[in-house]
Amino acid sequence: RPRVLSGIQPTADSFHFGNYLGALRQWVDLQEEHQPFFFIADLHAITVEQDPKVLRQRTLRAAAQLLAMGIDPDRSAIFVQSQVPEHAQLGWVLQCLTGFGEARRMTQFKDKSAKGGEGAASVGLFTYPILQAADILLYRPAYVPVGEDQRQHLELTRDLAQRFNSRYKKTFRLPEPYILKATAKITDLQDPTSKMSKSASSPSGIVEMLDEPNVSAKKIRSAVTDSGSEVRFDAEEKPGVSNLLTIYSALTGREIPDLEEQYAGRGYGDLKKDLAEVVVDFVTPFRARTLELLDDRTYLTEVLRRGAEQAGAVAAGTLRDVYDRVGFAAAG
Ligand code: ATP
Ligand code: MG
């Protein structure tokens, strides 16, 4: 079975609808026919300052959410990135293969460092995509299910894999991004031209998976909509309404033209009211299940330990090949 790999950062108390519809839902589906490795990216999280206690809590919350949405630990290795040291080790080797100018072209660094200024950003935030390349290449996956914002990082990953393979010897598989067009970029409810983001969106712009259901409903009902009143999908002219239609369609499985027809001659208010109900029905059982899982820390820790063991076995094999090929002397 072909391998898949993906990760998510424990940078908030809850995942949001962008994470879920853009990536996590595909993780669940891909489990069926693939051999999956899914990790909680705590090494990436510290590229910006984190409170240690909060980071540890969020890591467990992330694990609970992944299980609650249907990641099955008997089919998928779920693990915490820092528990598999090969990620950082391969990261270093790949840093030495990356041009400074090449790293500079990564637009996510520009976005994420824009607020505080480049000078205040950490070097880790700058080299983050290279660590991400290591995360992926260690497992030689066929596919990497992510949202649109990760496309450029996937291209860098493929470039680095290719470079290593041609400079030394074929070692890495070139992974394909697995990006579902319809939900690849869920936008901020209050600023529908920007992506919904754990760290950049305002609370009212994000629908969190673990929000109280009535809070989520309220956020949907207060989403910014566009001028005019026609419910029509048009990402350019009507980004707010289009985002709501995308979420609606993704959660119900109904086609967008079908929804457009249903709301023909009705206003944005009706659309938002109905979508709010759909969202409540979706998050209520998810939230209950997550909170239940969080009550059993021993189980969660055990799942993560087992995941790290499975991942570590694969990662160690790849790193051994890499160290050998770059010319590191074997320990006696
Ligand atoms: P942060 O703001 O801390 O970077 P994030 O919301 O971008 O958080 P990540 O942990 O960086 O979340 O990303 C996890 C996965 O979710 C990635 O595959 C990413 O592409 C996807 N993703 C994040 N935001 C969205 C979005 N708005 N629409 C679709 N996919 C998204
Ligand atoms: Mg992100």
PDB file of C-alpha atoms and ligand atoms in Angstrom, residues 9 108 112 128 149-150 195, ligand 2:
ATOM      1  CA  GLN A   9       0.809  22.145  14.204  1.00  0.00           C
ATOM      2  CA  GLN A 108       4.732  31.728   3.832  1.00  0.00           C
ATOM      3  CA  LYS A 112       4.250  35.025   8.741  1.00  0.00           C
ATOM      4  CA  TYR A 128      10.740  25.679   8.515  1.00  0.00           C
ATOM      5  CA  ASP A 149      -0.977  27.085   1.251  1.00  0.00           C
ATOM      6  CA  GLN A 150       1.460  24.142   1.358  1.00  0.00           C
ATOM      7  CA  LYS A 195      -7.119  31.994   4.513  1.00  0.00           C
TER       8      LYS A 195
HETATM    9 MG    MG B   2      -0.112  27.031   8.625  1.00  0.00          MG
END
